[in-house]
Coordinates of C-alpha atoms in Angstrom, one line a residue:
Chain A
M1 CA 173.6 69.3 -174.6
P2 CA 175.5 70.1 -171.3
R3 CA 179.3 69.7 -171.5
V4 CA 180.6 67.9 -168.4
V5 CA 184.0 67.3 -166.8
I6 CA 184.2 64.3 -164.3
V7 CA 186.6 64.7 -161.4
D8 CA 187.2 61.6 -159.3
D9 CA 190.3 59.8 -158.3
H10 CA 188.9 56.3 -159.2
D11 CA 189.5 55.4 -162.8
L12 CA 186.9 52.7 -162.8
F13 CA 184.3 55.0 -161.4
R14 CA 185.0 57.7 -163.9
A15 CA 184.6 55.2 -166.7
G16 CA 181.4 53.9 -165.2
V17 CA 179.9 57.4 -164.9
R18 CA 180.9 58.3 -168.4
A19 CA 179.2 55.2 -169.7
S20 CA 176.0 55.6 -167.6
L21 CA 175.4 59.2 -168.4
G22 CA 174.2 58.2 -171.9
P23 CA 173.7 60.4 -174.9
R24 CA 172.0 63.3 -173.1
V25 CA 175.3 64.6 -171.8
E26 CA 178.7 65.2 -173.5
V27 CA 181.6 64.3 -171.3
V28 CA 184.5 66.5 -172.5
A29 CA 187.1 65.4 -170.0
D30 CA 187.8 63.5 -166.8
S31 CA 190.5 63.9 -164.3
G32 CA 191.8 62.1 -161.3
D33 CA 193.4 64.8 -159.3
V34 CA 193.0 68.5 -158.4
E35 CA 195.8 69.8 -160.6
S36 CA 194.6 68.2 -163.8
A37 CA 191.0 69.1 -163.0
V38 CA 191.8 72.8 -162.6
H39 CA 193.6 72.7 -165.9
A40 CA 190.8 70.9 -167.7
I41 CA 188.1 73.2 -166.4
D42 CA 190.2 76.3 -167.3
E43 CA 190.8 75.0 -170.8
L44 CA 187.5 73.4 -171.7
R45 CA 185.0 75.6 -169.9
P46 CA 182.4 72.9 -169.3
D47 CA 178.9 73.7 -168.2
V48 CA 178.9 71.3 -165.3
V49 CA 181.7 69.7 -163.2
L50 CA 180.9 66.4 -161.4
L51 CA 183.1 66.6 -158.3
D52 CA 184.2 64.1 -155.7
V53 CA 184.8 65.1 -152.1
H54 CA 188.0 63.4 -151.3
M55 CA 190.9 63.5 -153.8
P56 CA 194.7 63.6 -153.7
G57 CA 195.9 67.2 -153.6
G58 CA 193.0 68.9 -151.6
G59 CA 189.7 67.4 -152.8
G60 CA 186.7 69.0 -154.3
V61 CA 186.8 72.2 -152.1
E62 CA 190.3 72.9 -153.5
V63 CA 189.0 72.6 -157.1
I64 CA 186.1 75.0 -156.5
R65 CA 188.4 77.4 -154.6
R66 CA 190.9 77.6 -157.5
V67 CA 188.5 77.9 -160.5
G68 CA 185.2 79.0 -159.0
A69 CA 186.2 82.7 -159.0
S70 CA 187.7 82.8 -162.5
R71 CA 185.0 80.7 -164.1
P72 CA 181.8 81.8 -162.5
D73 CA 179.7 80.3 -165.3
V74 CA 181.0 76.7 -164.5
R75 CA 178.6 74.9 -162.1
F76 CA 179.6 72.2 -159.7
L77 CA 177.6 69.1 -158.7
V78 CA 179.0 66.9 -155.9
L79 CA 178.9 63.2 -156.6
S80 CA 180.3 61.3 -153.7
V81 CA 180.1 58.3 -151.4
S82 CA 181.0 60.5 -148.5
D83 CA 178.6 60.2 -145.7
A84 CA 180.2 63.0 -143.6
S85 CA 177.9 65.9 -143.5
E86 CA 180.7 68.3 -142.7
D87 CA 182.5 67.4 -146.0
V88 CA 179.3 67.8 -148.1
I89 CA 178.2 71.0 -146.4
A90 CA 181.7 72.4 -146.9
L91 CA 181.5 71.8 -150.6
I92 CA 178.0 73.3 -150.9
R93 CA 179.2 76.4 -149.0
A94 CA 182.2 76.6 -151.3
G95 CA 179.8 77.0 -154.2
A96 CA 178.6 73.6 -155.4
R97 CA 175.0 73.6 -156.5
G98 CA 174.0 70.1 -155.4
Y99 CA 175.0 66.8 -154.0
V100 CA 174.0 63.3 -155.2
T101 CA 175.2 59.9 -153.9
K102 CA 177.2 57.6 -156.2
T103 CA 174.4 55.0 -156.1
I104 CA 172.2 57.4 -158.3
S105 CA 171.1 55.8 -161.6
G106 CA 172.5 57.0 -164.9
P107 CA 169.3 58.7 -166.2
D108 CA 168.8 60.4 -162.8
L109 CA 172.4 61.7 -162.9
A110 CA 171.9 63.0 -166.4
D111 CA 168.8 64.7 -165.2
A112 CA 170.6 66.3 -162.3
V113 CA 173.3 67.5 -164.6
C114 CA 170.8 69.2 -166.8
R115 CA 169.1 70.9 -163.9
V116 CA 172.3 72.2 -162.5
R117 CA 173.3 73.5 -165.9
D118 CA 169.9 75.4 -165.9
G119 CA 170.8 77.0 -162.7
D120 CA 168.7 74.9 -160.3
A121 CA 169.9 73.3 -157.1
V122 CA 169.9 69.5 -156.8
F123 CA 169.1 68.3 -153.4
S124 CA 169.2 64.6 -152.7
P125 CA 167.2 63.4 -149.6
R126 CA 170.5 63.0 -147.8
L127 CA 171.6 66.5 -148.5
A128 CA 168.3 67.9 -147.4
G129 CA 168.8 66.0 -144.2
F130 CA 172.3 67.5 -143.7
V131 CA 171.0 71.0 -144.3
L132 CA 168.1 70.6 -141.9
D133 CA 170.6 69.3 -139.4
A134 CA 172.9 72.2 -140.0
F135 CA 170.0 74.7 -139.5
A136 CA 168.4 72.8 -136.7
G137 CA 168.6 74.0 -133.1
E138 CA 167.0 76.9 -131.3
I139 CA 169.0 79.9 -130.5
P140 CA 167.8 83.3 -129.3
A141 CA 166.6 85.4 -132.3
A142 CA 168.7 88.4 -131.2
Q143 CA 171.9 86.5 -131.9
V144 CA 171.3 85.8 -135.6
D145 CA 170.5 87.6 -138.7
P146 CA 167.1 86.0 -139.3
E147 CA 167.3 86.7 -143.1
L148 CA 170.2 84.4 -143.4
D149 CA 170.6 82.2 -140.4
L150 CA 167.2 80.6 -140.2
L151 CA 165.1 78.8 -142.7
T152 CA 161.5 80.0 -143.2
P153 CA 158.8 77.5 -142.2
R154 CA 158.1 77.0 -145.9
E155 CA 161.7 76.3 -146.8
R156 CA 161.9 73.8 -143.9
E157 CA 158.8 72.1 -145.2
V158 CA 160.2 71.8 -148.7
L159 CA 163.4 70.3 -147.4
Q160 CA 161.5 67.9 -145.2
H161 CA 159.6 66.7 -148.2
I162 CA 162.8 66.2 -150.2
A163 CA 164.3 64.2 -147.3
R164 CA 161.1 62.1 -147.2
G165 CA 161.8 61.1 -150.8
Y166 CA 159.4 63.3 -152.7
M167 CA 160.2 64.7 -156.1
Y168 CA 159.8 68.4 -156.8
K169 CA 156.6 67.7 -158.7
E170 CA 155.1 65.7 -155.8
I171 CA 156.1 68.4 -153.3
A172 CA 154.4 71.1 -155.4
A173 CA 151.2 69.0 -155.5
Q174 CA 151.3 68.3 -151.8
L175 CA 151.9 71.9 -150.7
G176 CA 149.7 73.4 -153.4
I177 CA 152.4 75.5 -155.0
S178 CA 154.1 75.4 -158.4
V179 CA 157.2 73.4 -159.3
K180 CA 158.9 76.8 -160.0
T181 CA 158.1 77.9 -156.4
V182 CA 159.6 74.7 -155.0
E183 CA 162.8 75.3 -157.0
A184 CA 162.9 78.9 -155.8
H185 CA 162.7 77.7 -152.2
V186 CA 165.5 75.2 -152.7
S187 CA 167.7 77.9 -154.4
A188 CA 167.0 80.2 -151.5
V189 CA 168.2 77.6 -149.0
L190 CA 171.3 77.1 -151.1
R191 CA 172.0 80.9 -151.1
K192 CA 171.5 81.0 -147.3
L193 CA 173.9 78.2 -146.9
Q194 CA 176.5 80.0 -148.9
L195 CA 176.1 83.5 -147.6
S196 CA 174.9 83.3 -144.0
S197 CA 177.0 84.7 -141.2
R198 CA 177.0 81.2 -139.9
H199 CA 176.9 81.7 -136.3
E200 CA 174.6 78.7 -136.4
L201 CA 176.6 76.6 -138.8
S202 CA 179.9 77.0 -137.0
R203 CA 178.2 76.1 -133.8
W204 CA 176.8 73.1 -135.5
A205 CA 180.2 72.1 -136.9
L206 CA 181.7 72.5 -133.5
H207 CA 179.1 70.3 -132.0
R208 CA 179.6 67.7 -134.6
R209 CA 183.3 67.6 -133.9
L210 CA 182.8 67.4 -130.2
V211 CA 180.4 64.5 -130.7
E212 CA 183.0 62.8 -132.9
E213 CA 185.8 63.0 -130.4
Chain B
M1 CA 213.7 59.0 -98.6
S2 CA 212.1 56.5 -100.9
M3 CA 209.1 57.5 -103.0
S4 CA 206.9 55.4 -105.0
Y5 CA 205.6 56.5 -108.4
P6 CA 202.3 54.9 -109.0
A7 CA 202.1 54.2 -112.7
N8 CA 198.5 55.3 -112.8
P9 CA 197.2 56.5 -109.5
P10 CA 193.7 55.3 -108.8
R11 CA 191.0 57.8 -107.9
G12 CA 191.4 57.0 -104.2
G13 CA 195.2 57.7 -104.4
F14 CA 194.9 61.2 -103.2
R15 CA 192.8 60.2 -100.2
I16 CA 195.2 57.5 -99.3
A17 CA 198.0 60.1 -99.4
V18 CA 196.1 62.4 -97.1
G19 CA 195.3 59.6 -94.7
I20 CA 199.0 58.5 -94.5
G21 CA 199.9 62.2 -93.9
L22 CA 197.5 62.5 -91.1
L23 CA 198.7 59.2 -89.5
V24 CA 202.3 60.4 -89.7
L25 CA 201.3 63.7 -88.2
S26 CA 199.6 62.1 -85.2
G27 CA 202.5 59.8 -84.7
L28 CA 204.9 62.8 -84.7
L29 CA 202.7 64.6 -82.2
F30 CA 202.7 61.6 -80.0
V31 CA 206.5 61.3 -80.1
R32 CA 206.7 65.0 -79.4
A33 CA 204.6 64.7 -76.3
A34 CA 206.0 61.4 -74.9
G35 CA 209.4 60.6 -76.3
P36 CA 212.7 62.0 -77.5
W37 CA 212.0 64.9 -79.8
P38 CA 214.8 66.6 -81.8
G39 CA 213.2 70.0 -81.6
D40 CA 210.6 72.0 -83.4
T41 CA 213.0 72.8 -86.2
I42 CA 211.7 69.7 -87.9
V43 CA 208.2 71.2 -88.6
W44 CA 208.8 73.5 -91.6
P45 CA 211.2 71.2 -93.5
A46 CA 208.7 68.3 -93.0
A47 CA 205.9 70.5 -94.2
V48 CA 207.8 71.4 -97.4
A49 CA 208.8 67.8 -98.0
A50 CA 205.2 66.6 -97.5
L51 CA 203.9 69.2 -100.0
G52 CA 206.5 67.9 -102.5
A53 CA 205.4 64.3 -101.9
L54 CA 201.8 65.3 -102.4
L55 CA 202.7 67.0 -105.8
I56 CA 204.5 63.8 -106.9
W57 CA 201.6 61.7 -105.9
R58 CA 199.1 63.9 -107.6
A59 CA 201.0 64.0 -110.9
P60 CA 199.5 61.3 -113.1
A61 CA 201.7 59.3 -115.3
V62 CA 202.0 60.7 -118.8
V63 CA 199.8 58.5 -121.0
P64 CA 199.2 59.7 -124.5
R65 CA 195.6 59.5 -125.5
R66 CA 195.0 56.8 -127.9
P67 CA 193.9 58.2 -131.3
R68 CA 190.3 57.4 -131.8
G69 CA 189.6 54.4 -134.0
W70 CA 189.7 55.0 -137.7
A71 CA 190.5 58.7 -137.4
A72 CA 194.2 58.0 -137.0
H73 CA 194.3 56.0 -140.3
R74 CA 192.6 58.3 -142.7
S75 CA 195.1 59.5 -145.2
S76 CA 196.4 62.9 -144.5
E77 CA 194.7 64.7 -147.4
Q78 CA 191.4 63.4 -146.1
R79 CA 191.7 64.5 -142.6
P80 CA 194.6 66.9 -142.4
S81 CA 193.6 68.8 -139.3
R82 CA 193.2 65.8 -137.1
R83 CA 196.2 63.9 -138.3
Q84 CA 198.5 66.8 -137.7
S85 CA 197.2 67.6 -134.3
E86 CA 197.7 64.2 -133.0
P87 CA 201.4 64.1 -132.0
E88 CA 201.2 67.7 -130.8
R89 CA 198.4 66.9 -128.5
V90 CA 200.4 64.2 -126.9
R91 CA 203.4 66.4 -126.3
V92 CA 201.4 69.3 -124.9
R93 CA 199.6 67.0 -122.6
G94 CA 202.9 65.6 -121.2
R95 CA 204.5 68.8 -120.2
P96 CA 202.5 70.1 -117.1
E97 CA 202.6 66.7 -115.4
V98 CA 206.4 66.4 -115.8
S99 CA 207.0 69.9 -114.4
R100 CA 204.7 69.3 -111.5
G101 CA 206.5 66.1 -110.7
G102 CA 209.8 67.9 -111.0
L103 CA 208.6 70.6 -108.6
G104 CA 207.6 67.9 -106.1
V105 CA 211.0 66.3 -106.2
A106 CA 212.7 69.7 -105.7
L107 CA 210.5 70.4 -102.7
V108 CA 211.2 67.1 -101.1
L109 CA 214.9 67.5 -101.6
A110 CA 214.8 71.1 -100.3
G111 CA 212.8 69.9 -97.2
G112 CA 215.4 67.2 -96.5
F113 CA 218.3 69.6 -96.8
A114 CA 216.6 72.3 -94.7
F115 CA 216.1 69.7 -92.0
L116 CA 219.7 68.6 -92.1
W117 CA 220.9 72.2 -92.1
A118 CA 218.6 73.3 -89.2
S119 CA 219.4 70.3 -87.0
G120 CA 223.1 70.8 -87.4
A121 CA 223.9 67.5 -89.0
M122 CA 225.4 69.2 -92.0
R123 CA 227.9 71.4 -90.2
P124 CA 230.6 68.8 -89.5
A125 CA 230.2 67.2 -92.9
G126 CA 229.5 70.5 -94.7
E127 CA 232.3 70.3 -97.3
T128 CA 231.7 66.7 -98.2
V129 CA 228.0 67.3 -98.8
L130 CA 228.8 70.3 -100.9
A131 CA 231.2 68.3 -103.0
A132 CA 228.7 65.5 -103.4
L133 CA 226.1 68.0 -104.4
A134 CA 228.4 69.5 -107.1
V135 CA 229.1 66.1 -108.5
L136 CA 225.4 65.3 -108.6
I137 CA 224.6 68.5 -110.5
A138 CA 227.5 67.9 -112.9
V139 CA 226.2 64.3 -113.6
A140 CA 222.7 65.6 -114.2
L141 CA 224.0 68.2 -116.6
I142 CA 226.0 65.7 -118.5
F143 CA 223.3 63.0 -118.8
A144 CA 220.2 65.2 -119.1
P145 CA 220.3 65.3 -122.9
S146 CA 220.6 61.5 -123.3
W147 CA 217.8 61.0 -120.7
R148 CA 215.7 63.4 -122.7
R149 CA 216.4 61.5 -125.9
L150 CA 215.6 58.2 -124.2
A151 CA 212.3 59.5 -123.0
R152 CA 211.5 60.8 -126.4
S153 CA 212.3 57.6 -128.2
L154 CA 210.2 55.7 -125.7
A155 CA 207.3 58.0 -126.4
A156 CA 207.8 57.5 -130.2
E157 CA 208.0 53.8 -129.8
R158 CA 204.8 53.8 -127.8
T159 CA 203.0 55.9 -130.4
E160 CA 204.2 53.5 -133.1
R161 CA 203.0 50.5 -131.1
I162 CA 199.6 52.1 -130.8
R163 CA 199.5 52.8 -134.6
T164 CA 200.5 49.2 -135.3
Q165 CA 197.8 47.9 -133.2
E166 CA 195.2 50.2 -134.8
R167 CA 196.3 49.0 -138.2
A168 CA 196.0 45.4 -137.0
D169 CA 192.4 46.2 -135.8
V170 CA 191.5 47.7 -139.2
G171 CA 193.1 44.8 -141.0
A172 CA 191.1 42.3 -138.9
H173 CA 187.9 44.1 -139.4
L174 CA 188.4 44.3 -143.2
H175 CA 189.2 40.7 -143.3
D176 CA 186.2 39.7 -141.3
S177 CA 183.7 41.8 -143.2
V178 CA 184.8 43.2 -146.5
L179 CA 186.9 40.3 -147.8
Q180 CA 184.3 37.8 -146.7
T181 CA 181.6 39.7 -148.6
L182 CA 183.8 40.0 -151.7
A183 CA 184.3 36.3 -151.6
L184 CA 180.5 35.8 -151.3
I185 CA 179.9 38.2 -154.2
Q186 CA 182.3 36.3 -156.4
R187 CA 180.5 33.0 -155.6
S188 CA 177.1 34.4 -156.4
A189 CA 178.0 36.4 -159.4
E190 CA 175.2 35.0 -161.5
D191 CA 172.5 36.3 -159.2
P192 CA 172.5 40.1 -159.5
K193 CA 169.9 40.5 -156.8
Q194 CA 172.0 38.6 -154.3
V195 CA 175.1 40.6 -155.3
A196 CA 173.3 43.9 -154.8
A197 CA 172.0 42.8 -151.4
L198 CA 175.4 41.7 -150.3
A199 CA 177.0 44.9 -151.5
R200 CA 174.4 47.0 -149.7
H201 CA 174.7 45.1 -146.5
Q202 CA 178.5 45.5 -146.5
E203 CA 178.3 49.2 -147.4
R204 CA 176.0 49.9 -144.5
E205 CA 178.1 47.9 -142.1
L206 CA 181.3 49.6 -143.2
R207 CA 179.8 53.0 -143.0
G208 CA 178.5 52.4 -139.6
W209 CA 182.0 51.2 -138.5
L210 CA 183.7 54.2 -140.1
A211 CA 181.3 56.8 -138.8
D212 CA 181.4 56.0 -135.2
G213 CA 182.6 52.7 -133.8
D214 CA 181.0 52.6 -130.4
S215 CA 177.7 54.4 -129.9
R216 CA 176.2 53.5 -133.3
E217 CA 177.2 49.9 -133.2
N218 CA 175.7 49.4 -129.8
G219 CA 172.5 51.1 -130.9
R220 CA 172.3 53.4 -128.0
T221 CA 170.6 56.2 -129.9
L222 CA 167.4 56.4 -131.8
A223 CA 169.1 57.2 -135.1
A224 CA 171.4 54.2 -134.8
A225 CA 168.5 52.0 -133.9
V226 CA 166.6 53.1 -137.0
D227 CA 169.7 52.4 -139.1
A228 CA 170.1 49.0 -137.6
A229 CA 166.4 48.2 -138.1
A230 CA 166.7 49.3 -141.8
A231 CA 169.7 47.0 -142.3
E232 CA 167.7 44.1 -140.7
V233 CA 164.7 44.6 -143.0
E234 CA 167.0 44.9 -146.0
A235 CA 168.6 41.6 -145.1
A236 CA 165.3 39.9 -144.4
V237 CA 163.2 41.2 -147.3
G238 CA 165.6 42.6 -149.8
G239 CA 165.2 45.9 -151.6
S240 CA 167.0 49.0 -150.6
I241 CA 166.1 51.5 -147.8
E242 CA 167.5 55.0 -147.7
V243 CA 167.6 56.4 -144.2
V244 CA 168.0 60.1 -143.6
T245 CA 168.0 61.3 -140.0
V246 CA 168.1 64.8 -138.6
G247 CA 169.1 65.1 -134.9
D248 CA 169.3 62.3 -132.5
C249 CA 168.1 61.3 -129.0
P250 CA 168.8 58.5 -126.5
L251 CA 167.0 55.3 -126.9
D252 CA 164.4 55.5 -124.1
E253 CA 161.2 53.5 -123.9
R254 CA 159.2 55.8 -126.1
A255 CA 162.0 55.7 -128.7
R256 CA 162.0 52.0 -128.6
A257 CA 158.3 52.0 -129.5
V258 CA 159.2 54.4 -132.4
V259 CA 161.8 52.0 -133.7
A260 CA 159.5 49.0 -133.4
A261 CA 156.7 50.8 -135.4
T262 CA 159.2 52.1 -137.9
R263 CA 160.6 48.7 -138.4
E264 CA 157.1 47.3 -139.1
A265 CA 156.4 50.1 -141.6
M266 CA 159.8 49.4 -143.3
L267 CA 159.0 45.7 -143.6
N268 CA 155.6 46.5 -145.2
A269 CA 157.2 49.1 -147.5
A270 CA 160.0 46.8 -148.6
K271 CA 157.6 44.0 -149.4
F272 CA 155.4 46.2 -151.6
A273 CA 157.9 48.7 -153.0
G274 CA 159.5 46.4 -155.6
E275 CA 162.7 47.8 -157.2
A276 CA 162.3 51.4 -156.1
P277 CA 164.1 52.4 -152.9
V278 CA 162.2 53.0 -149.7
S279 CA 162.8 56.4 -148.2
V280 CA 162.9 56.7 -144.4
Y281 CA 163.2 60.2 -142.9
A282 CA 163.4 60.6 -139.1
E283 CA 163.5 64.0 -137.5
L284 CA 164.4 63.8 -133.8
S285 CA 164.3 67.1 -132.0
S286 CA 163.8 68.0 -128.3
E287 CA 160.1 68.6 -128.9
R288 CA 159.1 65.7 -131.0
I289 CA 160.1 62.5 -132.8
Q290 CA 158.7 62.2 -136.3
V291 CA 159.4 59.4 -138.8
F292 CA 158.2 59.0 -142.3
V293 CA 158.5 55.7 -144.2
R294 CA 157.6 56.1 -147.9
D295 CA 157.6 53.6 -150.7
R296 CA 156.7 53.9 -154.4
G297 CA 154.9 50.7 -154.6
P298 CA 151.4 50.1 -156.0
G299 CA 149.7 51.7 -153.0
F300 CA 146.3 50.7 -151.7
D301 CA 143.0 52.2 -150.5
P302 CA 143.2 52.2 -146.7
A303 CA 139.4 52.0 -146.4
T304 CA 139.3 48.7 -148.2
V305 CA 141.7 46.8 -146.0
P306 CA 139.8 44.0 -144.3
P307 CA 139.7 44.2 -140.5
E308 CA 141.4 40.8 -140.0
R309 CA 144.6 42.2 -141.7
R310 CA 146.3 43.2 -138.5
G311 CA 149.8 44.1 -139.8
V312 CA 149.4 47.8 -140.2
R313 CA 146.5 48.4 -137.8
E314 CA 148.0 46.6 -134.9
S315 CA 151.8 46.7 -135.2
I316 CA 152.1 50.3 -136.5
L317 CA 149.0 52.3 -135.5
G318 CA 148.1 50.4 -132.3
R319 CA 151.6 50.1 -131.0
T320 CA 152.3 53.8 -131.6
Q321 CA 149.0 54.9 -129.9
R322 CA 149.6 52.7 -126.8
A323 CA 153.0 54.3 -126.4
G324 CA 151.4 57.8 -126.5
G325 CA 152.1 58.8 -130.1
R326 CA 150.1 59.0 -133.2
A327 CA 150.5 57.3 -136.6
A328 CA 148.9 57.7 -140.0
V329 CA 149.0 55.8 -143.2
R330 CA 148.5 57.7 -146.4
S331 CA 148.1 55.8 -149.6
Q332 CA 146.5 55.9 -153.0
P333 CA 146.3 53.1 -155.5
G334 CA 149.2 53.8 -157.9
G335 CA 150.6 56.6 -155.7
G336 CA 152.8 54.7 -153.2
T337 CA 152.3 54.6 -149.5
E338 CA 153.6 56.8 -146.7
V339 CA 153.5 56.0 -143.0
E340 CA 154.0 58.8 -140.5
I341 CA 154.8 58.1 -136.9
A342 CA 155.0 61.0 -134.5
F343 CA 155.5 61.5 -130.8
D344 CA 155.6 64.7 -128.8
R345 CA 158.4 64.6 -126.4
G346 CA 157.3 67.6 -124.3
D347 CA 154.2 66.0 -122.8
K348 CA 154.1 63.3 -120.2
R349 CA 152.3 60.2 -121.3

């Protein structure tokens, strides 16, 4: 049974998540700010940390930054109402293994926790959209490291299906590949997001900010 | 010499200044040819003064840029970079204009003195002028700090006023929308479906408002229009529709056809989907527009739909084809339904 720490600055929400996760998951602690979250993770060594984006004292990115290196076996799953793709992508790039919205049902969330614990990536349709957005755009091939800065056609296809609301099983059936292969593609996308030289991503972020101005 | 400082020079201000300059020049030339003329010594001082006047005219009034909408109100830990950069931006912006105006004033004064000097008007009164000048400089030195402080407190007060107004705007919006919805939710607490619908509607509205006040609200882009259509369908039929968009494009005629067909597909999906959410995915790139609307309802066999059922055939497939795109419906009994709407943007219709 995966051991979980919930990090969110809303007391009511933490209580709600704790109740809805059900018996498949053991919640060992919850904390409402960065400081106590770092302490709890260090102390209790949970399998999975459910992490909010915005919190007093630096937010989810700060938590990952402070414990990610010393506790590489702890996995982070972002659970947030945030709609800002920059925030979510920043957390994924910092090392989180997935992003689900707070409207997710209890059983689905427990499912996602188990998958993250097993080392899989959890992409909600929204996250798939953010990632496709981040990797979209055509730039001359000479400027980028194609290994890292571009998605392969297959990876793009898998992400598009996730964004269209397909489950991994359905994607596998549609594309005629195994569920394991779908998972491998998603993990590869995650790795690219975290490692790439990010010419493209920074250009994207810049563009986003300009659009927002 | 009196000089007007236009609070906010209109675009044509520069042209007007040039026009006045040319008129004055022609007048001077006329006087030189026909009437009493003090001598050519006037030319260079006048040119310097004119240049200074031009600089003053061209220097726009220092107006701090109003912080955009909600951005100014997010708490500092949420948006540290933007919040911190705001006052700085105002200050940096103010500086070049002030120095340009100052340079203009100096040039005009220098021109005036040069003229007086050259025409000999200063010689008899030389010492008086020098004394007056010394007093002026002393006064300026004495009062400069307090003027500076005054200017600064004025700027601070203006910033504060803008903040207050923003806060009032936010307050008004929260009152109109969120508080109203909360009241409605309390009144219909026994009907969970109604509560969920109200909450979803309010969430969508608030997100749209937070994300980007202007462009999305007015539905000027395809992504915003699809979002708005999803909200309408949710309000009309119920259920929940998850919209994910990648990229965006302006709302031209073709995009309008996409929105109309997508809306129809969402209506169908929401009617048959039951409790499960409807997924809408729109990919809008420079080459093509592609929209998928997927529900997890009972599904149907497209071959068995009677020809008089016009909903799907006419409003989705027909509409899309007439606008130059293509649409497809994939469904299996028990496997849900997916409608795909696609346009190539490269080709002409």
